[in-house]
CSV table of C-alpha atoms and ligand atoms in Angstrom, one decimal:
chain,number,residue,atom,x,y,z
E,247,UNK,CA,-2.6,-4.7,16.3
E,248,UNK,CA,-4.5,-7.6,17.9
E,249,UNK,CA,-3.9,-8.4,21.5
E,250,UNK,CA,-4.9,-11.2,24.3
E,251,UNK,CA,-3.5,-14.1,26.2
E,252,UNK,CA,-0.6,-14.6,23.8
E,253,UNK,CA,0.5,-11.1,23.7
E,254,UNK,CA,0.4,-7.7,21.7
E,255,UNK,CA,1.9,-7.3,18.3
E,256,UNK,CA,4.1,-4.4,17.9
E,257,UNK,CA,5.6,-3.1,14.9
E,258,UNK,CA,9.8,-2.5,15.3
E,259,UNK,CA,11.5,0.3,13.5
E,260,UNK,CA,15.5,0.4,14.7
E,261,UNK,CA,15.4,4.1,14.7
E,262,UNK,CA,18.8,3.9,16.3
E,263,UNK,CA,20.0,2.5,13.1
E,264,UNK,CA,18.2,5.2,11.3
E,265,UNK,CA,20.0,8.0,13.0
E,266,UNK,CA,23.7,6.4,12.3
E,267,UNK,CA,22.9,6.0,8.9
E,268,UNK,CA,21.4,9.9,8.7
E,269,UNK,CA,24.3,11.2,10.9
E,270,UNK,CA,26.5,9.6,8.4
E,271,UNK,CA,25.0,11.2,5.3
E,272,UNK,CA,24.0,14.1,6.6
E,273,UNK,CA,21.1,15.1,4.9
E,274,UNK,CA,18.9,18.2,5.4
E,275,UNK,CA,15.9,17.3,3.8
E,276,UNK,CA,14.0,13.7,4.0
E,277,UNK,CA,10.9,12.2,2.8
E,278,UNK,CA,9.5,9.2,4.2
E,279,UNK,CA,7.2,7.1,2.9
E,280,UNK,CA,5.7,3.6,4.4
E,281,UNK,CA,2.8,0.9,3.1
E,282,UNK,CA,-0.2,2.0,4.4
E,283,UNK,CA,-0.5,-0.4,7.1
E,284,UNK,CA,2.7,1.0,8.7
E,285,UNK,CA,1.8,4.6,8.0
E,286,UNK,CA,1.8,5.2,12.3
E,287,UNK,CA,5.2,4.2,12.1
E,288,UNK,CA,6.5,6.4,9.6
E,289,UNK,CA,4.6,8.9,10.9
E,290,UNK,CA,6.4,8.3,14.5
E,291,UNK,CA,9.6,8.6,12.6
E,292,UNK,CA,8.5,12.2,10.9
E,293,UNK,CA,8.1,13.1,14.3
E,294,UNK,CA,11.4,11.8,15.8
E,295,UNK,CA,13.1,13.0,12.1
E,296,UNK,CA,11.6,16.7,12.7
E,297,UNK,CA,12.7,16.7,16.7
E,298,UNK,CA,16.5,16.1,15.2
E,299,UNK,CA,16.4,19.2,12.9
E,300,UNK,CA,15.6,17.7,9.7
E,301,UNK,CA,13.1,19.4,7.0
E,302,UNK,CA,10.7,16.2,6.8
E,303,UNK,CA,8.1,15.5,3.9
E,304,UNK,CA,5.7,12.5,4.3
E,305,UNK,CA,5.3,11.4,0.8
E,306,UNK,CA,1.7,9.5,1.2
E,307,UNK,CA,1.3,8.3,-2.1
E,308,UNK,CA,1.4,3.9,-1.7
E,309,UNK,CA,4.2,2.2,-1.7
E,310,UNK,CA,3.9,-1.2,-2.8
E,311,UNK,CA,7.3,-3.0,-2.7
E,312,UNK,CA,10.6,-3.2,-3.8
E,313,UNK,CA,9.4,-1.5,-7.3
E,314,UNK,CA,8.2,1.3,-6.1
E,315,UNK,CA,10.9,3.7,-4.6
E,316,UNK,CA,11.1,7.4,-4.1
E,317,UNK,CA,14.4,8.9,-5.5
E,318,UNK,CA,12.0,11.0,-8.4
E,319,UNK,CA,10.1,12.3,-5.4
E,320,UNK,CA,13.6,13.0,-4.1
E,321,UNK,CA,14.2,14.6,-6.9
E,322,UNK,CA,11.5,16.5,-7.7
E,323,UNK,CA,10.8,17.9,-4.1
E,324,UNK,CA,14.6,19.0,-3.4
E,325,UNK,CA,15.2,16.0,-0.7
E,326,UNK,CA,18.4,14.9,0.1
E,327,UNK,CA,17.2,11.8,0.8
E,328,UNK,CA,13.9,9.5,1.6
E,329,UNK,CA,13.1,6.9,4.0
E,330,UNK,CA,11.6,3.9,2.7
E,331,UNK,CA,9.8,2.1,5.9
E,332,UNK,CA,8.9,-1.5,6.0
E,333,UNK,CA,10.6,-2.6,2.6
E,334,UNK,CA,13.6,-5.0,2.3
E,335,UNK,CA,15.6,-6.2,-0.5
E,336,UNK,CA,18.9,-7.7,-0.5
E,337,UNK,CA,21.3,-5.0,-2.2
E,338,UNK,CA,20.7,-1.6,-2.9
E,339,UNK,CA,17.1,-0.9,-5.4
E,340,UNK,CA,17.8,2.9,-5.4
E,341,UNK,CA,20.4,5.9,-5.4
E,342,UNK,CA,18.8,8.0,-3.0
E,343,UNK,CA,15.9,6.2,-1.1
E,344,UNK,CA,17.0,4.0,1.9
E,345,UNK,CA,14.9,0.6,3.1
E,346,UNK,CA,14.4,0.6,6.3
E,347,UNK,CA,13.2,-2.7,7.3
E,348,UNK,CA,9.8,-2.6,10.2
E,349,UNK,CA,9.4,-5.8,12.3
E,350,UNK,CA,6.2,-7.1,13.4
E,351,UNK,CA,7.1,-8.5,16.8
E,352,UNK,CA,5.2,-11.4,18.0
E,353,UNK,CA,5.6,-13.0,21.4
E,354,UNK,CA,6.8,-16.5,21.5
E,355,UNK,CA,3.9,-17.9,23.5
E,356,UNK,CA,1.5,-16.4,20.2
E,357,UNK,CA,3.7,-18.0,17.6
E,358,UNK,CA,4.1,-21.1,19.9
E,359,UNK,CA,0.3,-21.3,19.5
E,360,UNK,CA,0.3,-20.5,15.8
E,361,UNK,CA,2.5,-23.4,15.5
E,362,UNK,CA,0.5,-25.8,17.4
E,363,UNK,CA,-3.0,-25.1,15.1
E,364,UNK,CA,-0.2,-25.2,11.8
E,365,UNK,CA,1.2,-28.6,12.9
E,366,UNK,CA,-2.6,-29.9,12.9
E,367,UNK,CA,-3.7,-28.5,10.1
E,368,UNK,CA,-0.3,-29.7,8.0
E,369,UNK,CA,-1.1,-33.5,9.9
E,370,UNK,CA,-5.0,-33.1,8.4
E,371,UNK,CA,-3.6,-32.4,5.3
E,372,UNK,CA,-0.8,-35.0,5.2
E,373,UNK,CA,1.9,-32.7,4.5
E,374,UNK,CA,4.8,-34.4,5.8
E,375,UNK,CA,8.0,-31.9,4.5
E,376,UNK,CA,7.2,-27.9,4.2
E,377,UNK,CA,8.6,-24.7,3.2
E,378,UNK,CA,8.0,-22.3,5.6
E,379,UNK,CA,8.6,-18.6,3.7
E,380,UNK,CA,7.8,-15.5,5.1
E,381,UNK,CA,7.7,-11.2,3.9
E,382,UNK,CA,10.7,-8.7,5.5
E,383,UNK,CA,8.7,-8.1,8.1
E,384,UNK,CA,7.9,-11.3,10.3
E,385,UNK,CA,12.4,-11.7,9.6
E,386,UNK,CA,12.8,-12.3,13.5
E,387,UNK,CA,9.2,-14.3,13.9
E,388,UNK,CA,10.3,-16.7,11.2
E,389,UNK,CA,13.7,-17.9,13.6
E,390,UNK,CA,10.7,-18.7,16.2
E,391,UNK,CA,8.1,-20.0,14.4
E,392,UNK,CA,10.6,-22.7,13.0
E,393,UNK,CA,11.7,-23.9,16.6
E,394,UNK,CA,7.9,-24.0,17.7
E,395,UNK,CA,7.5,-26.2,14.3
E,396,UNK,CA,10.4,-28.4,14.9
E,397,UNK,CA,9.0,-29.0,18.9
E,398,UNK,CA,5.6,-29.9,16.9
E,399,UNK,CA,7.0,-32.4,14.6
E,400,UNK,CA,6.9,-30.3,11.8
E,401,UNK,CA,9.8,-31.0,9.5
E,402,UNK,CA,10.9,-27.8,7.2
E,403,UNK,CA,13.5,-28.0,4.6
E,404,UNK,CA,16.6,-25.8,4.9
E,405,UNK,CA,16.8,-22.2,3.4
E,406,UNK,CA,19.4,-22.4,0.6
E,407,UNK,CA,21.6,-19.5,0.1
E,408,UNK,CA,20.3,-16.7,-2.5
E,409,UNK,CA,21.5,-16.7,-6.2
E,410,UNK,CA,24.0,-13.4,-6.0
E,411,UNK,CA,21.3,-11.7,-8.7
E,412,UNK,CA,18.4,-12.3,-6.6
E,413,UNK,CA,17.0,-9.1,-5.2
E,414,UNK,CA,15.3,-10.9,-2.0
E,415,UNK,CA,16.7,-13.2,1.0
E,416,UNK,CA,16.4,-16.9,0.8
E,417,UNK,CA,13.4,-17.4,3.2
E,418,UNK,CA,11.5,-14.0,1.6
E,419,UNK,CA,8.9,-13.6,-1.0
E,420,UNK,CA,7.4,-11.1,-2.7
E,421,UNK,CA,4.7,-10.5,-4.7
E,422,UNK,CA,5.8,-11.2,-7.8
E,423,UNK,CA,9.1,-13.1,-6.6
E,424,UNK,CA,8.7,-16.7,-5.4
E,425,UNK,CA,11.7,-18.5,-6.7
E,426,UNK,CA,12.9,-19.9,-3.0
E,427,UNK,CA,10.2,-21.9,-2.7
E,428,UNK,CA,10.3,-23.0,-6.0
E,429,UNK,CA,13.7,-24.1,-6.2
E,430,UNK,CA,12.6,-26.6,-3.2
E,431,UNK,CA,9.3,-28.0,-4.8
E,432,UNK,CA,10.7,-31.3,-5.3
E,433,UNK,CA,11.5,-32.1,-1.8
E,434,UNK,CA,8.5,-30.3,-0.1
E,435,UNK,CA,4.9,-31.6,-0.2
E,436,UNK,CA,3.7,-28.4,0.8
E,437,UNK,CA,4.5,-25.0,2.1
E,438,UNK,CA,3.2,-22.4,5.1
E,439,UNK,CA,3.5,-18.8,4.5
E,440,UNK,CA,3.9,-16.7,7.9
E,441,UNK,CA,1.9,-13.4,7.5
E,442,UNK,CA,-1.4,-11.8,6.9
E,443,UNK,CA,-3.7,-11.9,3.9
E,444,UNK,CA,-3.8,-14.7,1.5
E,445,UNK,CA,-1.7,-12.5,-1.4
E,446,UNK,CA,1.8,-14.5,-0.7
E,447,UNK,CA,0.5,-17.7,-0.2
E,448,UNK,CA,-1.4,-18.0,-3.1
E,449,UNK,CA,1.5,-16.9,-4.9
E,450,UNK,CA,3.7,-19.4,-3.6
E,451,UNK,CA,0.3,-21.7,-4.4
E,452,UNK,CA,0.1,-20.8,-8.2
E,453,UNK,CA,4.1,-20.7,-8.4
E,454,UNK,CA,5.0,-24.4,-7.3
E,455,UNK,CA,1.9,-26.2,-7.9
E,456,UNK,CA,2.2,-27.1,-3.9
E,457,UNK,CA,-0.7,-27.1,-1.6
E,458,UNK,CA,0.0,-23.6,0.6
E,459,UNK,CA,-1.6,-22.7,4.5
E,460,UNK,CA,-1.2,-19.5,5.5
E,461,UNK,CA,0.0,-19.2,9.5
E,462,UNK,CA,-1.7,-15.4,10.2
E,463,UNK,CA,0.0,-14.4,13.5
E,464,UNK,CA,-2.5,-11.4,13.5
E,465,UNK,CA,-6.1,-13.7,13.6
E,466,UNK,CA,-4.1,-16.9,14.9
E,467,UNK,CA,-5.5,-18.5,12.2
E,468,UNK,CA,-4.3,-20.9,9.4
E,469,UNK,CA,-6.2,-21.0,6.2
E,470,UNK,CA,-5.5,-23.2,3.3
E,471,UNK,CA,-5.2,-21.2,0.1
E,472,UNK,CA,-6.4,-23.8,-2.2
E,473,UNK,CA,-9.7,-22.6,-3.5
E,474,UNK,CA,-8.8,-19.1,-4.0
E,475,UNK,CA,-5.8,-20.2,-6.5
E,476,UNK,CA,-8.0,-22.3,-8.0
E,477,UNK,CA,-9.8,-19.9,-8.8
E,478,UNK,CA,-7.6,-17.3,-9.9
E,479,UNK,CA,-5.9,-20.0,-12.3
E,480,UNK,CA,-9.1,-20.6,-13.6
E,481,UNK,CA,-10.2,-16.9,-14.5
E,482,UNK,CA,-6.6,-16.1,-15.8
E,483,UNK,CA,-7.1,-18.9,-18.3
E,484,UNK,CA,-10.2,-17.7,-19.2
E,485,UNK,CA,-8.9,-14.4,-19.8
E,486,UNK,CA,-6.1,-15.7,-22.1
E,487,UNK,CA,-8.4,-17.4,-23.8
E,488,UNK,CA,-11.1,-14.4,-24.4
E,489,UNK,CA,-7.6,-12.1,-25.4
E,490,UNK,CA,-7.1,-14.5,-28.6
E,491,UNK,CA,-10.4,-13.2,-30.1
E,492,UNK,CA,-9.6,-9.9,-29.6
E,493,UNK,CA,-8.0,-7.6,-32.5
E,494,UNK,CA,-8.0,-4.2,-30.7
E,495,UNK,CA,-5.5,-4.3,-27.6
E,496,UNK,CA,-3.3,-2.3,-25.2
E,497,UNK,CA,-0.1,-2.6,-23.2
E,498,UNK,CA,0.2,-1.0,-20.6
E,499,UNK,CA,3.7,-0.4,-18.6
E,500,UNK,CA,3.6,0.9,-15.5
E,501,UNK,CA,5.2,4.6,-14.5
E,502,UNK,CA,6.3,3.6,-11.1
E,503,UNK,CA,10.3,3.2,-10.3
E,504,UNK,CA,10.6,-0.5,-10.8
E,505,UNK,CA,8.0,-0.9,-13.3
E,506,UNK,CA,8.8,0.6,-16.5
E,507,UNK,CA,9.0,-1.6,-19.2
E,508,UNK,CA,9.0,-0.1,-22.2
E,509,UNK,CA,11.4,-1.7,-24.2
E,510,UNK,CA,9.5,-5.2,-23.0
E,511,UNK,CA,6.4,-3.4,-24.4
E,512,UNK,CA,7.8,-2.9,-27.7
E,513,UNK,CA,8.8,-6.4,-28.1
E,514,UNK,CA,5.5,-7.4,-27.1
E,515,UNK,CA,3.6,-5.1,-29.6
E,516,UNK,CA,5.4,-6.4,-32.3
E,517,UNK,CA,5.3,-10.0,-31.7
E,518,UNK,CA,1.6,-9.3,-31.2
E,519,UNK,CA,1.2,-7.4,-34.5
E,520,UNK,CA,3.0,-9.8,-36.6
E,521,UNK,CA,-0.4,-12.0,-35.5
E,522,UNK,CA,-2.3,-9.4,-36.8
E,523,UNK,CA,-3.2,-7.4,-33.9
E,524,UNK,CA,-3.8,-3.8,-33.6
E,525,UNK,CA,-2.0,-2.4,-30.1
E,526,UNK,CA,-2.3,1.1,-28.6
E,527,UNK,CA,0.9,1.8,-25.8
E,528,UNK,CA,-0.1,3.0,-22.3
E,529,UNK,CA,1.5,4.3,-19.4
E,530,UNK,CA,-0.1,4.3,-16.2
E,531,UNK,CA,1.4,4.7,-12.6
E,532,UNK,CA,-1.6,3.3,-10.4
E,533,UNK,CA,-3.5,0.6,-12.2
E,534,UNK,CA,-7.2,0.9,-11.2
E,535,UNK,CA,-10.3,-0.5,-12.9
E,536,UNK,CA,-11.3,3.0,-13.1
E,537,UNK,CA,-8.5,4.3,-15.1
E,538,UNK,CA,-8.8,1.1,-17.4
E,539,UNK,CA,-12.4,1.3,-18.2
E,540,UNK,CA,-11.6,4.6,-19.5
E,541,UNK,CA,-10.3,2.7,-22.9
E,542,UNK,CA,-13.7,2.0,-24.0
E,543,UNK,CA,-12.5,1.0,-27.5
E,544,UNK,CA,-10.0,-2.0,-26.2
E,545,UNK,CA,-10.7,-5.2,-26.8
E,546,UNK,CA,-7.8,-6.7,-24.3
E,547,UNK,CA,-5.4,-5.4,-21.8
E,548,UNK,CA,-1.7,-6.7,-21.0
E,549,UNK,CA,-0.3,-4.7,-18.0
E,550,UNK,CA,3.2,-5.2,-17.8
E,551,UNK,CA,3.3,-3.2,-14.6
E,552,UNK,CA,2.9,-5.5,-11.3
E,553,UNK,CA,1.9,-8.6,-12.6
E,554,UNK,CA,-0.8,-8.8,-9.5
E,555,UNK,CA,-2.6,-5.5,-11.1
E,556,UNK,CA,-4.6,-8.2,-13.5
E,557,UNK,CA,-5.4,-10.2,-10.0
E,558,UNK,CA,-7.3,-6.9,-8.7
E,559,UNK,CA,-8.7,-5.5,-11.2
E,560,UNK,CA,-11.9,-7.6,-11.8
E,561,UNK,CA,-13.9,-5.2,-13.2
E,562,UNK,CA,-12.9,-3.9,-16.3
E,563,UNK,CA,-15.0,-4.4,-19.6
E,564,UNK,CA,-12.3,-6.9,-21.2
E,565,UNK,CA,-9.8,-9.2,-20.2
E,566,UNK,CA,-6.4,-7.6,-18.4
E,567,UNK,CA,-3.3,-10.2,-18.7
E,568,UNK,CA,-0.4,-10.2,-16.9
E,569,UNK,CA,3.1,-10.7,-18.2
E,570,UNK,CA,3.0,-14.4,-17.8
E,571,UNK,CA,-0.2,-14.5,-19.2
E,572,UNK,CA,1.1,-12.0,-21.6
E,573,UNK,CA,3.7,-15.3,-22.6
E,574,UNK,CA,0.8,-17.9,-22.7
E,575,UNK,CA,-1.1,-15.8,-24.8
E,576,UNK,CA,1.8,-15.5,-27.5
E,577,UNK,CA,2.1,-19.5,-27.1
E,578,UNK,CA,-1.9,-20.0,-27.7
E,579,UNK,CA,-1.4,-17.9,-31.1
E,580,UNK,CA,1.2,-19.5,-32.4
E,581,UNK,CA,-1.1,-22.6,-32.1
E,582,UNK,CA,1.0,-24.0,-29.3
E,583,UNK,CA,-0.4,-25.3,-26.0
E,584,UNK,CA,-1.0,-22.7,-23.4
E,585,UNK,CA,1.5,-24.4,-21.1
E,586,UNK,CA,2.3,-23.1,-17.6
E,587,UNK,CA,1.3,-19.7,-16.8
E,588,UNK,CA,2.1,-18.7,-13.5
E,589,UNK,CA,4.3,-21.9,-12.5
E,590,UNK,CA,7.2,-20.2,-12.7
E,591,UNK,CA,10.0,-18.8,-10.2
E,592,UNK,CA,9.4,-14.8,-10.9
E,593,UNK,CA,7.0,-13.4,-12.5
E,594,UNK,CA,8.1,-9.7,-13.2
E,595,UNK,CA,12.0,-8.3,-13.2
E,596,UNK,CA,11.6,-5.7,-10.8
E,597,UNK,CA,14.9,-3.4,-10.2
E,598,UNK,CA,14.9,0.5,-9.6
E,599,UNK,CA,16.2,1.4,-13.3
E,600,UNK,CA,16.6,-2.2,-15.0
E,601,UNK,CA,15.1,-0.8,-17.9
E,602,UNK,CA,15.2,2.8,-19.0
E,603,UNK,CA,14.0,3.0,-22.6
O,881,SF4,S1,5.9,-5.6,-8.9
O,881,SF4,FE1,4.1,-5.9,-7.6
O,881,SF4,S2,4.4,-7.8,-6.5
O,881,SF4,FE2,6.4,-7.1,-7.3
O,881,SF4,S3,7.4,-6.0,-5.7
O,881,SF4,FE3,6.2,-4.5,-7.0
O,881,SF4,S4,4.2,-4.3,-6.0
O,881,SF4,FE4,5.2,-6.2,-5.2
């Protein structure tokens, strides 16, 4: 983690919390698994686990969010239990893996100057009123960030409270998951997303239709994500397009705990077959351009998976669509307009077990 003038950044695991919850279930054996940028932490915790008396397993595959949880590890190794680090979601995903949330912590002088260059940069841009949304794991940076906004003149709408279905916390995206800052798109003329990468923010970009700066604590750095959603709007509509020619296609649904949508899948092959396409079903637990370009003889992909697979995969011999791109498609051969693709709250019903046939 970056470090200078305005102080280190340390990642936070509340191991004390860890150990209550542990001495209260009283496992023998636990996995835990983390994203891979967090893998030191968990494995700190294997360490501190083992020194307890547990029988620990790190389980090293990726973990990419909320829809990716460990109970059939669990299951399959003989754990009691596993330790999900550094994911958070509002109620309970999963029987027998627990989230453990990990905190980036951030000294107030480094987000004090993150809010200063933000506040310019928001000015520049003449974005009066913002939504400031952040991941799980900048939770306690977000409370500071907002004062050091608010001294800068920066006004930020309120955080409404979360619909009781919704999965994530009213100042939280995910991936795939954006419907805060979309219920507030009318009273916002832009939004800031606190955290790294430009992933989120060009999310929250393609989702409200809003001009979107990320504030990255780690670089001190604010970017505008403008040219890069461009972009990926304009090779997603290119891909819908190029998916109407084709008469050979596949639908893939993803293998992974949150991701299995088979019964979607079905739906979607028939509508697509009553326009006179030929689909072959797929089931894939990582989605890589490697494993894709294996189906020489498809003409078009739809991965029903994560719907940021399509985003990442820029290499494959044929057009992969997403589930919302998925919907436009079906609109475009009906001989409808395309209509909105990815301006939408959600963009894929993730949920350990939401679907299981
Ligand atoms: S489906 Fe994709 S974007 Fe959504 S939580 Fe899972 S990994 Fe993240």
């Amino acid at each position: 983690m970056r470090t200078g003038d305005e102080g280190e950044i340390r990642v936070e695991v509340d191991v004390e919390g860890i150990d209550r919850t542990l001495d209260h279930l009283k496992p023998r054996r636990i996995g835990v698994a983390a994203p891979d940028g967090l893998l030191s932490a968990a494995k700190g915790l294997y360490h501190h686990l083992k020194s307890r008396g547990y029988e620990v397993v790190l389980l090293l595959d990726p973990t990419y969010g909320i829809c990716d949880l460990q109970d059939i590890a669990v299951e399959e190794l003989g754990l009691d239990v596993a330790i999900n680090l550094g994911h958070h979601a509002r109620r309970s995903l999963a029987k027998r893996t627990i989230l453990v949330n990990a905190e980036y912590i951030i000294s107030p002088e480094r987000l004090g100057k993150l809010a200063r260059i933000t506040a310019v940069q928001l000015r520049e841009l003449g974005l009066r009123r913002t939504g400031v949304y952040t991941i799980n794991n900048y939770r306690s940076s977000l409370r500071c960030f907002l004062r050091k906004l608010a001294a800068e003149g920066v006004s930020v709408v309120e955080y409404g409270p979360p619909s009781p279905i919704s999965p994530i916390e009213g100042w939280q995206v995910i991936g795939c998951n954006f419907e805060h800052p979309w219920r507030v798109r009318d009273d916002v003329e832009g939004y800031v997303f606190l955290g790294g990468g430009s992933f989120h923010a060009i999310g929250i970009r393609l989702s409200t239709g809003r001009r979107t700066l990320v504030a990255d604590p780690e670089l001190l750095q604010v970017r505008d994500v403008e040219g890069e959603a461009v972009d990926i709007e304009r090779r997603a509509m290119a891909a819908i397009y190029k998916a109407r020619n084709a008469q050979r296609m596949g639908i893939v649904t993803g293998l992974k705990s949150g991701q299995r949508f088979l019964k979607l899948a079905r739906a979607l092959a028939r509508s697509l077959e009553i326009s006179g396409k030929d689909i072959m079903m797929i089931a894939l637990t990582e989605i890589s351009s490697a494993r894709l370009n294996l189906l020489h003889d498809l003409e078009a992909l739809i991965v029903l998976a994560c719907p940021r697979a399509p985003f990442d995969v820029t290499d494959v011999h044929m057009p992969v669509l997403s589930y919302p791109q998925a919907v436009a498609l079906m609109r475009v051969l009906r001989g409808e307009d395309v209509g909105r693709v990815f301006n939408i709250p959600v963009w894929a019903w993730i949920g350990y077990g939401r679907e299981r046939s």
